[in-house]
Amino acid sequence: MLNILKKHIEKFAQVSDNDFEEIKKFFDIRDFAKKENLLEEGQVCRHHYFVLKGLLRKFYINEKGTEQTTEFAIETWWLTDNFAYEHKARSDFYIQAVEPCTIVYISQDNQEQLLQAFPIMERYFRFVYQRAYAAAQKRVKYLFSLSKEEFYWQAVRNYPEFIQRVPQYLIASYLGFTPEYLSEIRKRHLS
Amino acid sequence: MLNILKKHIEKFAQVSDNDFEEIKKFFDIRDFAKKENLLEEGQVCRHHYFVLKGLLRKFYINEKGTEQTTEFAIETWWLTDNFAYEHKARSDFYIQAVEPCTIVYISQDNQEQLLQAFPIMERYFRFVYQRAYAAAQKRVKYLFSLSKEEFYWQAVRNYPEFIQRVPQYLIASYLGFTPEYLSEIRKRHLS
């Protein structure tokens, strides 16, 4: 199963089989049940999570007491509260398994030791962050330029399997809709 | 002047004086006049910009024909359209000098050659992207949880010199306000 991580590393950095045998010792692996929290608000954010199987989401509780989902992660995506992770600080976020998940994770200390022992992994993580940052920049543009309804239909067109896979009420939570409003705009579109 | 870049690199990665003499050959340096464009919509995004002196902004023209500013960069910040830069693609954005600027910049090909020649620079850019991504994650949370007015007052509290330095109409453009609305909320606050 860790082969998924190895393949992902090899997309960006050359790592021999022998190296990977050492590299993988810096990681842990665990299954999480559906709705299980990997991180909770107020906890120190200790880990960086890589999805081998399943679907994670990150959310916070807003001032109205409702869950605002800010990110999802599917297979081969990394997810954490990056600011809290780098500074070993308490997080404002929850990270939760949307489906039963198998997750590889690494602590900040282990990640730093890994990077010291295998500097080639700097290249891997440089690409991971570079792409995540580019995606976040695109998202900020969408948040300004598209209405939430346009954003939804764009996602339906561009990521149909993703929209199929994520429960409706979580898509609503990501868009800042009520679930009722989301089913309303879906109905309006079909009629 | 390039010493500013050297100091910034040294915050994250150890680079000797001799190494930096080689490293700096991969970069170019240029002055830009106030309001001069470093990148324009429709152009292939060829460079990654590091501010030695001055202030840059990134914006796009929205469907109403007005400029929506999405990012600023002051001294020691990197700025580009990261997606277009990585893929050598045409950009939807403009990057413009808000003040007279001195800019160090690097092309995608040069950056890749630099990283091959000095793998320690992977560590530097890994940190650059990691922090930029963490800041973007925070910003997405603010975009969801704060009204534009709250966001403005938070910026006034947290970054007073920045707010002083950036012309009012550009702060309005960043917040998606009209300049008139921004002066209205400022007056309301003072009265």
mmCIF file of C-alpha atoms in Angstrom:
data_model
loop_
_atom_site.group_PDB
_atom_site.id
_atom_site.type_symbol
_atom_site.label_atom_id
_atom_site.label_comp_id
_atom_site.label_asym_id
_atom_site.label_seq_id
_atom_site.Cartn_x
_atom_site.Cartn_y
_atom_site.Cartn_z
ATOM 1 C CA MET A 1 0.000 0.000 0.000
ATOM 2 C CA LEU A 2 2.933 2.340 0.705
ATOM 3 C CA ASN A 3 3.761 1.813 -2.946
ATOM 4 C CA ILE A 4 1.246 4.600 -3.679
ATOM 5 C CA LEU A 5 3.471 7.015 -1.751
ATOM 6 C CA LYS A 6 6.592 5.684 -3.493
ATOM 7 C CA LYS A 7 5.010 6.218 -6.923
ATOM 8 C CA HIS A 8 3.975 9.737 -5.940
ATOM 9 C CA ILE A 9 7.506 10.593 -4.777
ATOM 10 C CA GLU A 10 8.918 9.212 -8.033
ATOM 11 C CA LYS A 11 6.789 11.647 -10.047
ATOM 12 C CA PHE A 12 9.017 14.436 -8.733
ATOM 13 C CA ALA A 13 12.238 12.965 -7.322
ATOM 14 C CA GLN A 14 14.411 9.948 -8.042
ATOM 15 C CA VAL A 15 14.446 7.546 -5.122
ATOM 16 C CA SER A 16 15.931 4.048 -5.286
ATOM 17 C CA ASP A 17 14.172 1.018 -3.798
ATOM 18 C CA ASN A 18 16.837 0.886 -1.089
ATOM 19 C CA ASP A 19 16.346 4.560 -0.257
ATOM 20 C CA PHE A 20 12.598 4.120 -0.048
ATOM 21 C CA GLU A 21 13.067 1.267 2.462
ATOM 22 C CA GLU A 22 14.783 3.833 4.707
ATOM 23 C CA ILE A 23 12.485 6.733 3.826
ATOM 24 C CA LYS A 24 9.341 4.845 4.761
ATOM 25 C CA LYS A 25 10.591 4.383 8.332
ATOM 26 C CA PHE A 26 9.909 8.073 8.944
ATOM 27 C CA PHE A 27 6.198 7.591 8.233
ATOM 28 C CA ASP A 28 3.374 5.904 10.096
ATOM 29 C CA ILE A 29 0.295 4.329 8.607
ATOM 30 C CA ARG A 30 -3.197 3.973 10.103
ATOM 31 C CA ASP A 31 -6.801 3.295 9.191
ATOM 32 C CA PHE A 32 -9.472 5.769 10.212
ATOM 33 C CA ALA A 33 -13.181 5.036 10.436
ATOM 34 C CA LYS A 34 -15.755 7.160 8.636
ATOM 35 C CA LYS A 35 -16.324 10.418 10.598
ATOM 36 C CA GLU A 36 -13.252 9.816 12.784
ATOM 37 C CA ASN A 37 -11.254 12.992 13.497
ATOM 38 C CA LEU A 38 -7.531 12.996 12.710
ATOM 39 C CA LEU A 39 -7.193 16.494 14.168
ATOM 40 C CA GLU A 40 -9.520 18.549 16.350
ATOM 41 C CA GLU A 41 -9.788 22.281 17.015
ATOM 42 C CA GLY A 42 -7.516 23.307 19.907
ATOM 43 C CA GLN A 43 -5.118 20.384 19.440
ATOM 44 C CA VAL A 44 -1.495 20.939 18.477
ATOM 45 C CA CYS A 45 -1.241 20.004 14.788
ATOM 46 C CA ARG A 46 1.456 17.331 14.835
ATOM 47 C CA HIS A 47 1.053 15.547 11.505
ATOM 48 C CA HIS A 48 1.042 15.919 7.781
ATOM 49 C CA TYR A 49 -1.403 13.438 6.191
ATOM 50 C CA PHE A 50 -1.149 11.666 2.827
ATOM 51 C CA VAL A 51 -4.239 9.798 1.622
ATOM 52 C CA LEU A 52 -3.548 6.236 0.442
ATOM 53 C CA LYS A 53 -7.254 5.404 0.303
ATOM 54 C CA GLY A 54 -10.364 7.371 1.098
ATOM 55 C CA LEU A 55 -11.336 10.988 1.444
ATOM 56 C CA LEU A 56 -10.505 13.586 4.098
ATOM 57 C CA ARG A 57 -11.942 17.000 4.717
ATOM 58 C CA LYS A 58 -10.739 19.976 6.714
ATOM 59 C CA PHE A 59 -13.266 22.268 8.374
ATOM 60 C CA TYR A 60 -13.738 24.784 11.157
ATOM 61 C CA ILE A 61 -16.751 25.718 13.227
ATOM 62 C CA ASN A 62 -17.825 29.214 12.263
ATOM 63 C CA GLU A 63 -19.368 31.856 14.532
ATOM 64 C CA LYS A 64 -22.862 30.518 13.689
ATOM 65 C CA GLY A 65 -21.784 27.118 15.015
ATOM 66 C CA THR A 66 -21.887 25.427 11.609
ATOM 67 C CA GLU A 67 -19.096 23.473 9.963
ATOM 68 C CA GLN A 68 -17.375 25.351 7.154
ATOM 69 C CA THR A 69 -15.404 22.904 5.009
ATOM 70 C CA THR A 70 -12.347 24.557 3.460
ATOM 71 C CA GLU A 71 -10.530 21.637 1.794
ATOM 72 C CA PHE A 72 -10.868 18.039 0.684
ATOM 73 C CA ALA A 73 -8.126 15.491 0.027
ATOM 74 C CA ILE A 74 -8.424 12.295 -2.006
ATOM 75 C CA GLU A 75 -5.842 9.640 -2.872
ATOM 76 C CA THR A 76 -2.262 10.982 -3.254
ATOM 77 C CA TRP A 77 -3.128 14.412 -1.801
ATOM 78 C CA TRP A 78 -1.417 15.818 1.271
ATOM 79 C CA LEU A 79 -3.477 17.612 3.900
ATOM 80 C CA THR A 80 -2.797 19.417 7.158
ATOM 81 C CA ASP A 81 -3.162 22.843 8.780
ATOM 82 C CA ASN A 82 0.181 23.939 7.356
ATOM 83 C CA PHE A 83 0.700 26.989 9.532
ATOM 84 C CA ALA A 84 -0.023 25.100 12.768
ATOM 85 C CA TYR A 85 2.021 22.094 11.543
ATOM 86 C CA GLU A 86 5.143 24.151 10.805
ATOM 87 C CA HIS A 87 4.918 26.012 14.117
ATOM 88 C CA LYS A 88 3.681 23.065 16.212
ATOM 89 C CA ALA A 89 0.790 25.310 17.188
ATOM 90 C CA ARG A 90 -2.828 24.660 18.118
ATOM 91 C CA SER A 91 -5.129 24.395 15.149
ATOM 92 C CA ASP A 92 -8.432 26.174 14.465
ATOM 93 C CA PHE A 93 -9.408 23.247 12.232
ATOM 94 C CA TYR A 94 -10.738 19.727 12.282
ATOM 95 C CA ILE A 95 -9.501 17.080 9.851
ATOM 96 C CA GLN A 96 -12.018 14.270 9.461
ATOM 97 C CA ALA A 97 -12.360 11.046 7.485
ATOM 98 C CA VAL A 98 -15.352 11.381 5.133
ATOM 99 C CA GLU A 99 -14.966 7.710 4.081
ATOM 100 C CA PRO A 100 -13.065 4.872 5.784
ATOM 101 C CA CYS A 101 -9.458 5.916 5.109
ATOM 102 C CA THR A 102 -5.940 4.539 5.045
ATOM 103 C CA ILE A 103 -3.557 7.384 5.813
ATOM 104 C CA VAL A 104 0.218 7.706 5.834
ATOM 105 C CA TYR A 105 1.377 10.475 8.123
ATOM 106 C CA ILE A 106 4.576 12.074 9.322
ATOM 107 C CA SER A 107 5.363 14.307 12.293
ATOM 108 C CA GLN A 108 7.114 17.654 11.898
ATOM 109 C CA ASP A 109 10.225 16.320 13.672
ATOM 110 C CA ASN A 110 10.317 13.198 11.513
ATOM 111 C CA GLN A 111 9.814 15.254 8.378
ATOM 112 C CA GLU A 112 12.768 17.463 9.310
ATOM 113 C CA GLN A 113 14.928 14.380 10.060
ATOM 114 C CA LEU A 114 13.848 12.788 6.792
ATOM 115 C CA LEU A 115 14.839 15.932 4.879
ATOM 116 C CA GLN A 116 18.235 15.979 6.601
ATOM 117 C CA ALA A 117 18.837 12.293 5.865
ATOM 118 C CA PHE A 118 17.444 12.363 2.312
ATOM 119 C CA PRO A 119 17.831 15.868 0.834
ATOM 120 C CA ILE A 120 16.217 14.578 -2.379
ATOM 121 C CA MET A 121 12.961 14.688 -0.400
ATOM 122 C CA GLU A 122 13.304 18.487 -0.314
ATOM 123 C CA ARG A 123 12.621 18.340 -4.043
ATOM 124 C CA TYR A 124 9.575 16.163 -3.510
ATOM 125 C CA PHE A 125 8.057 18.413 -0.849
ATOM 126 C CA ARG A 126 9.017 21.538 -2.822
ATOM 127 C CA PHE A 127 6.802 20.220 -5.644
ATOM 128 C CA VAL A 128 4.021 19.225 -3.233
ATOM 129 C CA TYR A 129 3.877 22.741 -1.760
ATOM 130 C CA GLN A 130 4.441 24.494 -5.100
ATOM 131 C CA ARG A 131 1.432 22.760 -6.660
ATOM 132 C CA ALA A 132 -0.719 23.189 -3.570
ATOM 133 C CA TYR A 133 0.123 26.891 -3.551
ATOM 134 C CA ALA A 134 -0.642 27.292 -7.254
ATOM 135 C CA ALA A 135 -4.025 25.601 -6.687
ATOM 136 C CA ALA A 136 -4.738 27.890 -3.715
ATOM 137 C CA GLN A 137 -3.953 30.953 -5.873
ATOM 138 C CA LYS A 138 -6.411 29.733 -8.506
ATOM 139 C CA ARG A 139 -8.983 29.189 -5.807
ATOM 140 C CA VAL A 140 -8.646 32.727 -4.462
ATOM 141 C CA LYS A 141 -9.328 33.970 -8.017
ATOM 142 C CA TYR A 142 -12.444 31.759 -8.215
ATOM 143 C CA LEU A 143 -13.638 32.960 -4.804
ATOM 144 C CA PHE A 144 -13.515 36.518 -6.156
ATOM 145 C CA SER A 145 -14.737 35.985 -9.685
ATOM 146 C CA LEU A 146 -17.339 33.201 -9.571
ATOM 147 C CA SER A 147 -20.596 33.136 -7.673
ATOM 148 C CA LYS A 148 -20.951 30.073 -5.458
ATOM 149 C CA GLU A 149 -23.472 28.685 -7.925
ATOM 150 C CA GLU A 150 -21.074 29.138 -10.872
ATOM 151 C CA PHE A 151 -18.301 27.584 -8.779
ATOM 152 C CA TYR A 152 -20.498 24.536 -8.144
ATOM 153 C CA TRP A 153 -21.335 23.999 -11.818
ATOM 154 C CA GLN A 154 -17.707 24.475 -12.788
ATOM 155 C CA ALA A 155 -16.753 21.753 -10.292
ATOM 156 C CA VAL A 156 -19.486 19.464 -11.683
ATOM 157 C CA ARG A 157 -18.010 19.914 -15.173
ATOM 158 C CA ASN A 158 -14.331 19.647 -14.202
ATOM 159 C CA TYR A 159 -14.422 17.037 -11.403
ATOM 160 C CA PRO A 160 -17.517 14.872 -11.982
ATOM 161 C CA GLU A 161 -16.185 11.839 -10.044
ATOM 162 C CA PHE A 162 -15.252 14.058 -7.126
ATOM 163 C CA ILE A 163 -18.726 15.622 -6.974
ATOM 164 C CA GLN A 164 -20.265 12.125 -7.219
ATOM 165 C CA ARG A 165 -18.132 10.873 -4.377
ATOM 166 C CA VAL A 166 -18.549 13.671 -1.839
ATOM 167 C CA PRO A 167 -21.863 13.710 0.077
ATOM 168 C CA GLN A 168 -24.115 16.610 -0.958
ATOM 169 C CA TYR A 169 -24.196 18.173 2.503
ATOM 170 C CA LEU A 170 -20.381 18.419 2.514
ATOM 171 C CA ILE A 171 -20.311 20.055 -0.898
ATOM 172 C CA ALA A 172 -22.845 22.527 0.518
ATOM 173 C CA SER A 173 -20.543 23.060 3.533
ATOM 174 C CA TYR A 174 -17.593 23.709 1.192
ATOM 175 C CA LEU A 175 -19.567 26.246 -0.840
ATOM 176 C CA GLY A 176 -21.034 27.946 2.222
ATOM 177 C CA PHE A 177 -24.570 26.898 1.135
ATOM 178 C CA THR A 178 -27.231 25.248 3.201
ATOM 179 C CA PRO A 179 -27.896 21.712 1.895
ATOM 180 C CA GLU A 180 -31.431 22.932 1.051
ATOM 181 C CA TYR A 181 -30.114 25.711 -1.151
ATOM 182 C CA LEU A 182 -27.831 23.280 -2.970
ATOM 183 C CA SER A 183 -30.690 20.921 -3.800
ATOM 184 C CA GLU A 184 -32.708 23.941 -4.914
ATOM 185 C CA ILE A 185 -30.099 25.054 -7.478
ATOM 186 C CA ARG A 186 -29.718 21.456 -8.666
ATOM 187 C CA LYS A 187 -33.471 21.184 -9.173
ATOM 188 C CA ARG A 188 -33.608 24.562 -10.925
ATOM 189 C CA HIS A 189 -30.944 23.297 -13.341
ATOM 190 C CA LEU A 190 -32.797 20.063 -14.097
ATOM 191 C CA SER A 191 -36.191 21.657 -14.640
ATOM 192 C CA MET B 1 21.550 44.857 -3.233
ATOM 193 C CA LEU B 2 21.519 41.120 -4.013
ATOM 194 C CA ASN B 3 22.623 40.722 -0.423
ATOM 195 C CA ILE B 4 18.918 40.942 0.491
ATOM 196 C CA LEU B 5 18.312 37.736 -1.481
ATOM 197 C CA LYS B 6 21.371 36.088 0.083
ATOM 198 C CA LYS B 7 20.127 36.915 3.592
ATOM 199 C CA HIS B 8 16.678 35.558 2.734
ATOM 200 C CA ILE B 9 18.143 32.289 1.438
ATOM 201 C CA GLU B 10 20.266 31.972 4.587
ATOM 202 C CA LYS B 11 17.133 32.071 6.755
ATOM 203 C CA PHE B 12 16.272 28.625 5.408
ATOM 204 C CA ALA B 13 19.364 27.045 3.832
ATOM 205 C CA GLN B 14 23.102 27.206 4.377
ATOM 206 C CA VAL B 15 24.868 28.738 1.396
ATOM 207 C CA SER B 16 28.532 29.770 1.419
ATOM 208 C CA ASP B 17 29.736 33.070 -0.058
ATOM 209 C CA ASN B 18 31.372 31.130 -2.888
ATOM 210 C CA ASP B 19 28.165 29.225 -3.621
ATOM 211 C CA PHE B 20 26.163 32.438 -3.673
ATOM 212 C CA GLU B 21 28.573 33.901 -6.256
ATOM 213 C CA GLU B 22 27.522 31.011 -8.517
ATOM 214 C CA ILE B 23 23.872 30.985 -7.469
ATOM 215 C CA LYS B 24 23.341 34.647 -8.299
ATOM 216 C CA LYS B 25 24.328 34.042 -11.929
ATOM 217 C CA PHE B 26 20.979 32.278 -12.428
ATOM 218 C CA PHE B 27 19.083 35.468 -11.576
ATOM 219 C CA ASP B 28 18.566 38.779 -13.353
ATOM 220 C CA ILE B 29 17.958 42.130 -11.746
ATOM 221 C CA ARG B 30 15.992 45.089 -13.087
ATOM 222 C CA ASP B 31 14.322 48.323 -12.023
ATOM 223 C CA PHE B 32 10.681 48.894 -12.877
ATOM 224 C CA ALA B 33 8.950 52.275 -12.930
ATOM 225 C CA LYS B 34 5.767 52.924 -10.965
ATOM 226 C CA LYS B 35 2.773 51.391 -12.836
ATOM 227 C CA GLU B 36 5.050 49.398 -15.164
ATOM 228 C CA ASN B 37 3.783 45.879 -15.906
ATOM 229 C CA LEU B 38 6.128 42.944 -15.290
ATOM 230 C CA LEU B 39 3.529 40.524 -16.676
ATOM 231 C CA GLU B 40 0.362 41.108 -18.714
ATOM 232 C CA GLU B 41 -2.740 38.999 -19.271
ATOM 233 C CA GLY B 42 -2.265 36.661 -22.235
ATOM 234 C CA GLN B 43 1.534 36.599 -21.941
ATOM 235 C CA VAL B 44 3.385 33.400 -21.129
ATOM 236 C CA CYS B 45 4.449 33.684 -17.478
ATOM 237 C CA ARG B 46 8.224 33.240 -17.699
ATOM 238 C CA HIS B 47 9.512 34.614 -14.412
ATOM 239 C CA HIS B 48 9.393 34.305 -10.679
ATOM 240 C CA TYR B 49 9.885 37.719 -9.047
ATOM 241 C CA PHE B 50 11.591 38.557 -5.746
ATOM 242 C CA VAL B 51 11.192 42.110 -4.441
ATOM 243 C CA LEU B 52 14.463 43.777 -3.382
ATOM 244 C CA LYS B 53 12.825 47.184 -3.074
ATOM 245 C CA GLY B 54 9.306 48.389 -3.688
ATOM 246 C CA LEU B 55 5.849 46.910 -3.908
ATOM 247 C CA LEU B 56 4.209 44.702 -6.534
ATOM 248 C CA ARG B 57 0.628 43.726 -7.011
ATOM 249 C CA LYS B 58 -1.045 40.979 -8.997
ATOM 250 C CA PHE B 59 -4.498 41.568 -10.482
ATOM 251 C CA TYR B 60 -6.874 40.440 -13.183
ATOM 252 C CA ILE B 61 -9.578 42.260 -15.109
ATOM 253 C CA ASN B 62 -12.937 40.907 -13.995
ATOM 254 C CA GLU B 63 -16.064 40.516 -16.109
ATOM 255 C CA LYS B 64 -17.157 44.053 -15.143
ATOM 256 C CA GLY B 65 -13.891 45.346 -16.600
ATOM 257 C CA THR B 66 -12.486 46.417 -13.233
ATOM 258 C CA GLU B 67 -9.133 45.405 -11.769
ATOM 259 C CA GLN B 68 -9.404 42.821 -9.003
ATOM 260 C CA THR B 69 -6.153 42.763 -7.009
ATOM 261 C CA THR B 70 -5.479 39.307 -5.555
ATOM 262 C CA GLU B 71 -1.981 39.665 -4.051
ATOM 263 C CA PHE B 72 0.664 42.142 -3.003
ATOM 264 C CA ALA B 73 4.394 41.567 -2.532
ATOM 265 C CA ILE B 74 6.786 43.754 -0.558
ATOM 266 C CA GLU B 75 10.514 43.370 0.115
ATOM 267 C CA THR B 76 11.717 39.710 0.368
ATOM 268 C CA TRP B 77 8.426 38.303 -0.974
ATOM 269 C CA TRP B 78 8.241 36.156 -4.087
ATOM 270 C CA LEU B 79 5.440 36.693 -6.571
ATOM 271 C CA THR B 80 4.296 35.108 -9.809
ATOM 272 C CA ASP B 81 1.311 33.304 -11.336
ATOM 273 C CA ASN B 82 2.596 29.976 -10.040
ATOM 274 C CA PHE B 83 0.432 27.716 -12.167
ATOM 275 C CA ALA B 84 1.309 29.537 -15.400
ATOM 276 C CA TYR B 85 4.977 29.770 -14.352
ATOM 277 C CA GLU B 86 5.345 26.040 -13.702
ATOM 278 C CA HIS B 87 3.593 25.119 -16.960
ATOM 279 C CA LYS B 88 5.042 27.987 -19.053
ATOM 280 C CA ALA B 89 1.445 28.863 -19.844
ATOM 281 C CA ARG B 90 -0.335 32.114 -20.638
ATOM 282 C CA SER B 91 -1.412 34.012 -17.570
ATOM 283 C CA ASP B 92 -4.825 35.482 -16.698
ATOM 284 C CA PHE B 93 -3.043 38.006 -14.500
ATOM 285 C CA TYR B 94 -1.115 41.251 -14.569
ATOM 286 C CA ILE B 95 1.829 41.875 -12.247
ATOM 287 C CA GLN B 96 2.491 45.589 -11.811
ATOM 288 C CA ALA B 97 4.896 47.825 -9.877
ATOM 289 C CA VAL B 98 2.889 49.906 -7.393
ATOM 290 C CA GLU B 99 6.033 51.855 -6.435
ATOM 291 C CA PRO B 100 9.361 52.168 -8.276
ATOM 292 C CA CYS B 101 10.823 48.677 -7.756
ATOM 293 C CA THR B 102 14.084 46.789 -7.889
ATOM 294 C CA ILE B 103 13.307 43.185 -8.718
ATOM 295 C CA VAL B 104 15.389 40.018 -8.889
ATOM 296 C CA TYR B 105 13.843 37.438 -11.181
ATOM 297 C CA ILE B 106 14.511 33.963 -12.482
ATOM 298 C CA SER B 107 13.123 32.015 -15.441
ATOM 299 C CA GLN B 108 11.616 28.559 -15.045
ATOM 300 C CA ASP B 109 14.510 26.990 -16.984
ATOM 301 C CA ASN B 110 17.098 28.824 -14.905
ATOM 302 C CA GLN B 111 15.318 27.866 -11.701
ATOM 303 C CA GLU B 112 15.397 24.203 -12.720
ATOM 304 C CA GLN B 113 19.113 24.428 -13.625
ATOM 305 C CA LEU B 114 19.841 26.206 -10.352
ATOM 306 C CA LEU B 115 18.078 23.434 -8.414
ATOM 307 C CA GLN B 116 20.074 20.785 -10.286
ATOM 308 C CA ALA B 117 23.374 22.586 -9.659
ATOM 309 C CA PHE B 118 22.606 23.562 -6.033
ATOM 310 C CA PRO B 119 20.172 21.060 -4.510
ATOM 311 C CA ILE B 120 20.339 23.052 -1.253
ATOM 312 C CA MET B 121 18.137 25.572 -3.084
ATOM 313 C CA GLU B 122 15.356 22.938 -3.092
ATOM 314 C CA ARG B 123 15.226 23.477 0.650
ATOM 315 C CA TYR B 124 15.021 27.231 0.203
ATOM 316 C CA PHE B 125 12.191 27.076 -2.333
ATOM 317 C CA ARG B 126 10.443 24.355 -0.332
ATOM 318 C CA PHE B 127 10.222 26.822 2.555
ATOM 319 C CA VAL B 128 9.165 29.678 0.260
ATOM 320 C CA TYR B 129 6.259 27.631 -1.124
ATOM 321 C CA GLN B 130 5.392 26.026 2.223
ATOM 322 C CA ARG B 131 4.946 29.427 3.884
ATOM 323 C CA ALA B 132 3.135 30.910 0.902
ATOM 324 C CA TYR B 133 0.755 27.942 0.916
ATOM 325 C CA ALA B 134 0.131 28.220 4.669
ATOM 326 C CA ALA B 135 -0.662 31.929 4.209
ATOM 327 C CA ALA B 136 -3.035 31.111 1.338
ATOM 328 C CA GLN B 137 -4.845 28.547 3.537
ATOM 329 C CA LYS B 138 -5.288 31.184 6.234
ATOM 330 C CA ARG B 139 -6.576 33.588 3.639
ATOM 331 C CA VAL B 140 -9.213 31.142 2.366
ATOM 332 C CA LYS B 141 -10.449 30.821 5.956
ATOM 333 C CA TYR B 142 -10.647 34.628 6.264
ATOM 334 C CA LEU B 143 -12.482 34.890 2.940
ATOM 335 C CA PHE B 144 -15.119 32.547 4.359
ATOM 336 C CA SER B 145 -15.307 33.760 7.927
ATOM 337 C CA LEU B 146 -14.749 37.527 7.878
ATOM 338 C CA SER B 147 -16.797 40.168 6.124
ATOM 339 C CA LYS B 148 -14.713 42.392 3.856
ATOM 340 C CA GLU B 149 -15.091 45.168 6.395
ATOM 341 C CA GLU B 150 -13.823 42.936 9.245
ATOM 342 C CA PHE B 151 -10.967 41.792 7.008
ATOM 343 C CA TYR B 152 -9.979 45.412 6.391
ATOM 344 C CA TRP B 153 -9.916 46.312 10.095
ATOM 345 C CA GLN B 154 -7.977 43.170 10.903
ATOM 346 C CA ALA B 155 -5.375 44.176 8.299
ATOM 347 C CA VAL B 156 -5.213 47.695 9.771
ATOM 348 C CA ARG B 157 -4.499 46.187 13.201
ATOM 349 C CA ASN B 158 -2.042 43.496 12.044
ATOM 350 C CA TYR B 159 -0.208 45.243 9.197
ATOM 351 C CA PRO B 160 -0.399 49.003 9.890
ATOM 352 C CA GLU B 161 2.721 49.891 7.811
ATOM 353 C CA PHE B 162 1.416 47.862 4.891
ATOM 354 C CA ILE B 163 -1.960 49.618 4.951
ATOM 355 C CA GLN B 164 -0.169 52.996 5.193
ATOM 356 C CA ARG B 165 1.998 52.171 2.218
ATOM 357 C CA VAL B 166 -0.573 50.807 -0.232
ATOM 358 C CA PRO B 167 -2.760 53.427 -1.978
ATOM 359 C CA GLN B 168 -6.375 53.348 -0.786
ATOM 360 C CA TYR B 169 -7.820 52.503 -4.201
ATOM 361 C CA LEU B 170 -5.624 49.374 -4.385
ATOM 362 C CA ILE B 171 -6.700 48.239 -0.941
ATOM 363 C CA ALA B 172 -10.268 48.710 -2.180
ATOM 364 C CA SER B 173 -9.395 46.646 -5.285
ATOM 365 C CA TYR B 174 -7.961 43.878 -3.078
ATOM 366 C CA LEU B 175 -11.074 43.792 -0.904
ATOM 367 C CA GLY B 176 -13.478 43.951 -3.838
ATOM 368 C CA PHE B 177 -14.795 47.327 -2.626
ATOM 369 C CA THR B 178 -15.235 50.492 -4.600
ATOM 370 C CA PRO B 179 -12.832 53.200 -3.352
ATOM 371 C CA GLU B 180 -15.951 55.179 -2.324
ATOM 372 C CA TYR B 181 -17.193 52.351 -0.111
ATOM 373 C CA LEU B 182 -13.788 52.043 1.540
ATOM 374 C CA SER B 183 -13.680 55.734 2.444
ATOM 375 C CA GLU B 184 -17.249 55.402 3.725
ATOM 376 C CA ILE B 185 -16.382 52.593 6.193
ATOM 377 C CA ARG B 186 -13.274 54.514 7.268
ATOM 378 C CA LYS B 187 -15.390 57.623 7.957
ATOM 379 C CA ARG B 188 -18.015 55.571 9.780
ATOM 380 C CA HIS B 189 -15.259 54.222 12.020
ATOM 381 C CA LEU B 190 -13.844 57.678 12.819
ATOM 382 C CA SER B 191 -17.185 59.278 13.595
#
